[in-house]
Amino acid sequence: MLGFPILSILTLLPIAGMIITAFVPKTNVKMIRGITVGVTALQVIFAIVLWANFNGSMAGINDPKGFQFVEKHEWIRISGLGVFGNVAIDYFMGIDGLSVLMVLLTALISFVGAIASFSIEKQHKGYFLMYLLLVTGMMGVFCALDFFLFYVFWELMLLPMYFLIGIWGGPRREYAAIKFFIYTLFGSVFMLLVMIGLYFTTQVQIGGVSWHTFSILDMMNPANHVTGSIFATIGNTWRYVGYLGLFLGFAIKIPMFPFHTWLPDAHVEAPTAISVILAGVLLKMGTYGILRICYGIFPEIAVATSQYMVIFGVINIVYGAFCAMAQKDLKKLIAYSSISHMGYVMLGMAALNSQGMMGAIFQMFNHGTITAMLFLSVGVLYDRAHTRGLNEFGGLANKMPKYFALVVICYFASLGLPGMSGFISEAFVFLGAFQTFQFWTIVSTLGIILTAAYMLWALQRMFLGTLPERWNNLTDINGRELVALVPLAAIVIFLGIYPAPIINLMSTSVNQLVTFVNAAGPKVMQAASIVR
Amino acid sequence: MNNTDFIAALPLIILAGTGLLILLWDAFEKTPSRAPLILTMAGAIAAAIVAGINMTGPASVAFGGLLYDNAFSNFFTIIFSAATILTALLAERYLLEEEVLVGEFCALILFAASGMVMMASGADMLVIFLGLETMSIAFYVLAGLFRTKTESNEAALKYFLLGAFATGFFLYGIALIYGSLGTMNLVAMSNIHSVTTSGPMLLLGLILLIVGFAFKVAAFPFHQWAPDVYEGAPTVVSGYMSTAGKAAAFSAIVLVFSSMPAGALAGGAAKIQIVIAALAACSMLYGNIVALSQTKIKRMLAYSSTAHAGYLLLGVAALNATGVAAIEIYAAVYLLMQIAAFGIVALLEKETGTGLNLDDYAGLAKRRPWAAFLLAIIMLSLAGIPPFAGFFGKYYLFLAAINAGLTWLAIVGVVSSIIASYFYLRIIVLMYFREPLHADDGIAVKENNISYIAIGLASAALVVLGLMPGLLTDATGYFFK
């Protein structure tokens, strides 16, 4: 345990950066950029400290004692309205093996994104203020253990994202921004309703007084459920409704077919750095939410519905890959490849065993780093050529050799070449899923072939063949872009060869989650048989 | 009148007294100046302070059962005073342009405020009625404040005719309730333990009362006057009417409903609850859907205010303590948001009455970054996005509804908020994502620091209350101790 509140520092550091930025004159662009890069670099340092102090043998999940770096302060206390009005909302932060990887990923991608933000050309001050707010929101989501706090961070990240796409985006930015906003809001308001229902369901004793609570950990324990309340008692049909309400909110974020249509629009219009954040971190909030909240609070429903979730996962994989193949815009291709890759995460989660779940979480991390690289590489080319049309390029390999080398690394990582981190996580996912859902796993392997096809085809069209004359004056990748790309490439290759550091971080927690969820499975069967 | 009676009525006396003083001052002083505005603010601040002191003291009923002095009444007194202060700050530029009306305006908003205080603290239905009329008559005149403008006259006449009609319903409702319960005193009513006469007459009385209230809060289907009146009335007055006026009506409806004897509601509560829930659902959906298609900002705000009345009705439909607390919280938050929104509209309005189309807001962020920034906060809060106070208010209302078993109504509420987010965000889209349409600035903004102070204060309060809603909920908590 550390002597200082590291999670609050990680979460609130960007706010401090915002306050400093607010006093910098808007013409001093260098300073404004410097503050953001400095703050995110500090976050990376703190994240490394966190990693070094993280105890991989503590499980967490549903055990309050298993969480690390816990901070708990009273935030909102309303008393005197009788037990229903006794509102207890805490500032409750803590991480376990599920979230530690996401915290590390967020710090890393935020830093990379800050460097990629140098290519922003207008209203720098507003951009970096919004960027910092976004980082706070993302970090908070992964650290919060109080549902209300989680929800506030979840929505907090929506606002800057909306402005970042809407102001600094491409030609159809308005449409993309509002579509993103309305889709996410639609999901999250149902999350809000379920959250209120869960609040009334959960009751704990504090100092001899009954309090309803928003603590996710308390919600997980059926002993805290008030008899007869809406989400109490395993086997209660309302619990399906609750699960689906939460799932909808998270599924839109993943994005799961058929709620995926906002993603290609948002990606195509967003500036490079924002695409990096969007694909690198934001999508993981959906799958993280399902693992932490849906699986944690409604484990028996997770067991009962995993057979449907796997189908959606496979649709994501195959449909996303087919769509990617049909794209002529490089950014859109990567956006659809994200949908396809997030399908693997869902496949692994639905398997409900250690290998699958571990693969899913590892895949979340790897997709974060690999897709961030992919979008960064698109940004490099777009900043020079101002187009992303796949068919407009050719023979770039000779013109931009260093760039080509990096692009090859990230394309191969994306298609799951052995030796890269993506291979390991996908292999784990298949290993896990094959035990539970053989048929669907076999169908999903089609995705691997399709991914290889569209990735290699894109590589061939852009980098091989003859260089069109108009691109004769393209310059190779520069130092700043290398700073953003090379660390990610190093991580991808390192984890591809030696994944143990990451696996060790999460294995205890994942095993705990698998045990916890599966233990609830038979209960629902029993309850169902009692009802019969 | 003994000492406690006097203290209980002191905020009311201060507000009305300051109004009278200003009328007197106005008769002797003919050059327009800021003095009445300053006096108004001083009076409102004094009333708020007295109410704040009263709030911490023991609850009592003054004047032999006519006037409540408890946390509920004092909470509303404070928010009415706050609304009066904000309105006076915002009105400064507006009134000095019109030159002659400063005194009348100030006196009228103070009379309206004293009417509202009577509504929120009335322990007898007649006192509530008296308050309602005091407030309404002041509003009729305020709506027609711009005597030379046709729209202003139209607004005043329309509001007066329909308002008088609604008053009839209201009075008839009181009469029927009196007929079935034998008293008009709320304290006496709440002490009736068994109601033998609860039946169609009481139910009809309650429904007529609801019709009267629904008109005042512009709930569907009694909202038709609102867009025309809000559009025609001076913008600052629209802001005052649509916030403080609504809050007052809600305080009165809460008082009447929470005083109904248990027996009466046991017979009719389910029916009443369904009626209110239906009103709430229709108001939320209708207000938000129609607001989508508006092209003028004042009309958009008017329809959205119908939707917000629907949200508040959700708290009434819950018929429980959480619902009452939720109404108090949301009334306060809504008041800040809506007054500030109308304040910015007033700031950007040209003397000729143009600059009120949504298109005029295009590219505002480039021309007036502060106005755009503040309006963005207000719009996000109105849409109910955390961390702004509008979110917590809405959350609390949904909490109350679900607590009362009205989950379907909460679902209607969230669906309508999604619809609403579209038109609130459209303003932000226009301000931040678009280029200005007119070369000549489109909207006139007089650099007016006082208005900015008022709007800035309200917006800052929205952020602070959003992050620390405990400040507000603690204040409502007194009511139940």
PDB file of C-alpha atoms in Angstrom, chain A residues 26 75-81 84-85 87 89 123 148 151-152 155-156 158-159 162-163 165-167 173-174 177-178 181-182 185-187 189-190 192-193 195-197 199-200 214 230 238, chain B residues 321-322 325 366 376 380 384-388 391-392 395-396 398-399 402-403 407 410-411 414-415 417-418 421-422 425-426 428-429 432-434 466-470 473-474 476-477 480-481:
ATOM      1  CA  LYS A  26      -4.270  31.035 -25.752  1.00  0.00           C
ATOM      2  CA  TRP A  75     -19.568  12.313  -0.809  1.00  0.00           C
ATOM      3  CA  ILE A  76     -23.307  12.788  -0.651  1.00  0.00           C
ATOM      4  CA  ARG A  77     -25.211  11.960   2.503  1.00  0.00           C
ATOM      5  CA  ILE A  78     -28.877  12.645   2.750  1.00  0.00           C
ATOM      6  CA  SER A  79     -30.557  11.554   5.889  1.00  0.00           C
ATOM      7  CA  GLY A  80     -33.846  12.032   7.596  1.00  0.00           C
ATOM      8  CA  LEU A  81     -36.204  11.038   4.809  1.00  0.00           C
ATOM      9  CA  PHE A  84     -35.777   5.237   1.292  1.00  0.00           C
ATOM     10  CA  GLY A  85     -34.382   8.721   1.343  1.00  0.00           C
ATOM     11  CA  VAL A  87     -28.985   8.410   0.266  1.00  0.00           C
ATOM     12  CA  ILE A  89     -23.101   8.066  -2.146  1.00  0.00           C
ATOM     13  CA  GLN A 123      -8.321  26.554 -30.920  1.00  0.00           C
ATOM     14  CA  PHE A 148     -23.082   6.602  -8.822  1.00  0.00           C
ATOM     15  CA  TYR A 151     -22.005   6.830 -13.737  1.00  0.00           C
ATOM     16  CA  VAL A 152     -20.842  10.399 -13.220  1.00  0.00           C
ATOM     17  CA  GLU A 155     -21.165  10.636 -18.498  1.00  0.00           C
ATOM     18  CA  LEU A 156     -18.356  13.092 -17.797  1.00  0.00           C
ATOM     19  CA  LEU A 158     -19.205  11.956 -22.970  1.00  0.00           C
ATOM     20  CA  LEU A 159     -19.088  15.755 -22.982  1.00  0.00           C
ATOM     21  CA  TYR A 162     -18.722  15.302 -28.095  1.00  0.00           C
ATOM     22  CA  PHE A 163     -16.903  18.612 -28.378  1.00  0.00           C
ATOM     23  CA  ILE A 165     -15.375  15.342 -32.439  1.00  0.00           C
ATOM     24  CA  GLY A 166     -17.773  18.209 -33.092  1.00  0.00           C
ATOM     25  CA  ILE A 167     -15.276  21.073 -33.202  1.00  0.00           C
ATOM     26  CA  ARG A 173     -18.307  16.176 -37.647  1.00  0.00           C
ATOM     27  CA  GLU A 174     -21.648  17.582 -36.546  1.00  0.00           C
ATOM     28  CA  ALA A 177     -20.742  14.055 -32.784  1.00  0.00           C
ATOM     29  CA  ILE A 178     -24.448  14.122 -32.163  1.00  0.00           C
ATOM     30  CA  PHE A 181     -23.773  11.510 -28.037  1.00  0.00           C
ATOM     31  CA  ILE A 182     -27.350  10.334 -28.499  1.00  0.00           C
ATOM     32  CA  LEU A 185     -26.882   8.734 -23.763  1.00  0.00           C
ATOM     33  CA  PHE A 186     -29.613   6.323 -24.842  1.00  0.00           C
ATOM     34  CA  GLY A 187     -27.691   3.465 -23.330  1.00  0.00           C
ATOM     35  CA  VAL A 189     -30.108   6.463 -19.133  1.00  0.00           C
ATOM     36  CA  PHE A 190     -31.289   2.883 -18.948  1.00  0.00           C
ATOM     37  CA  LEU A 192     -29.383   5.012 -14.645  1.00  0.00           C
ATOM     38  CA  LEU A 193     -32.786   3.392 -14.112  1.00  0.00           C
ATOM     39  CA  MET A 195     -28.854   1.784 -10.995  1.00  0.00           C
ATOM     40  CA  ILE A 196     -31.742   3.323  -9.062  1.00  0.00           C
ATOM     41  CA  GLY A 197     -33.441  -0.073  -8.887  1.00  0.00           C
ATOM     42  CA  TYR A 199     -29.955   1.156  -5.061  1.00  0.00           C
ATOM     43  CA  PHE A 200     -33.345   0.317  -3.602  1.00  0.00           C
ATOM     44  CA  PHE A 214     -24.509   2.545  -4.423  1.00  0.00           C
ATOM     45  CA  ILE A 230     -37.076  -5.252  -7.432  1.00  0.00           C
ATOM     46  CA  TRP A 238     -36.753  -8.494 -13.013  1.00  0.00           C
TER      47      TRP A 238
ATOM     48  CA  ALA B 321     -41.450  12.144   1.095  1.00  0.00           C
ATOM     49  CA  THR B 322     -38.708  11.491  -1.450  1.00  0.00           C
ATOM     50  CA  ALA B 325     -37.684  16.477  -1.497  1.00  0.00           C
ATOM     51  CA  LYS B 366     -16.410  32.769 -31.846  1.00  0.00           C
ATOM     52  CA  ALA B 376     -23.540  25.567 -23.000  1.00  0.00           C
ATOM     53  CA  LEU B 380     -26.172  20.602 -20.626  1.00  0.00           C
ATOM     54  CA  GLY B 384     -29.607  16.433 -17.407  1.00  0.00           C
ATOM     55  CA  ILE B 385     -26.003  15.517 -18.124  1.00  0.00           C
ATOM     56  CA  PRO B 386     -23.761  14.970 -15.095  1.00  0.00           C
ATOM     57  CA  PRO B 387     -21.908  16.546 -13.401  1.00  0.00           C
ATOM     58  CA  PHE B 388     -24.307  19.483 -13.622  1.00  0.00           C
ATOM     59  CA  PHE B 391     -28.713  15.684 -13.581  1.00  0.00           C
ATOM     60  CA  PHE B 392     -28.919  15.278  -9.844  1.00  0.00           C
ATOM     61  CA  TYR B 395     -32.023  11.594 -10.827  1.00  0.00           C
ATOM     62  CA  TYR B 396     -33.741  12.371  -7.562  1.00  0.00           C
ATOM     63  CA  PHE B 398     -36.653   9.285 -10.945  1.00  0.00           C
ATOM     64  CA  LEU B 399     -35.599   7.875  -7.605  1.00  0.00           C
ATOM     65  CA  ILE B 402     -39.309   4.260  -8.802  1.00  0.00           C
ATOM     66  CA  ASN B 403     -39.623   4.300  -5.040  1.00  0.00           C
ATOM     67  CA  THR B 407     -41.204   2.563 -12.899  1.00  0.00           C
ATOM     68  CA  ALA B 410     -39.489   6.888 -14.873  1.00  0.00           C
ATOM     69  CA  ILE B 411     -38.899   5.098 -18.190  1.00  0.00           C
ATOM     70  CA  VAL B 414     -35.645   8.974 -19.376  1.00  0.00           C
ATOM     71  CA  VAL B 415     -36.881   8.414 -22.923  1.00  0.00           C
ATOM     72  CA  SER B 417     -34.800  13.228 -21.713  1.00  0.00           C
ATOM     73  CA  ILE B 418     -33.040  11.505 -24.573  1.00  0.00           C
ATOM     74  CA  SER B 421     -30.969  16.187 -25.279  1.00  0.00           C
ATOM     75  CA  TYR B 422     -31.191  16.569 -29.042  1.00  0.00           C
ATOM     76  CA  LEU B 425     -27.380  19.961 -27.886  1.00  0.00           C
ATOM     77  CA  ARG B 426     -28.481  21.598 -31.127  1.00  0.00           C
ATOM     78  CA  ILE B 428     -24.394  23.897 -28.610  1.00  0.00           C
ATOM     79  CA  VAL B 429     -23.884  22.588 -32.130  1.00  0.00           C
ATOM     80  CA  TYR B 432     -19.647  25.886 -31.347  1.00  0.00           C
ATOM     81  CA  PHE B 433     -19.658  23.880 -34.551  1.00  0.00           C
ATOM     82  CA  ARG B 434     -21.079  26.387 -37.041  1.00  0.00           C
ATOM     83  CA  GLY B 466     -23.985  19.202  -9.339  1.00  0.00           C
ATOM     84  CA  LEU B 467     -20.810  18.167  -7.593  1.00  0.00           C
ATOM     85  CA  MET B 468     -22.098  18.707  -4.070  1.00  0.00           C
ATOM     86  CA  PRO B 469     -25.868  18.164  -4.158  1.00  0.00           C
ATOM     87  CA  GLY B 470     -25.682  17.634  -0.417  1.00  0.00           C
ATOM     88  CA  THR B 473     -30.550  18.184  -0.029  1.00  0.00           C
ATOM     89  CA  ASP B 474     -29.506  19.184   3.465  1.00  0.00           C
ATOM     90  CA  THR B 476     -34.726  20.115   2.190  1.00  0.00           C
ATOM     91  CA  GLY B 477     -33.961  17.666   4.948  1.00  0.00           C
ATOM     92  CA  PHE B 480     -38.830  16.071   7.720  1.00  0.00           C
ATOM     93  CA  LYS B 481     -37.087  16.412  11.053  1.00  0.00           C
TER      94      LYS B 481
END
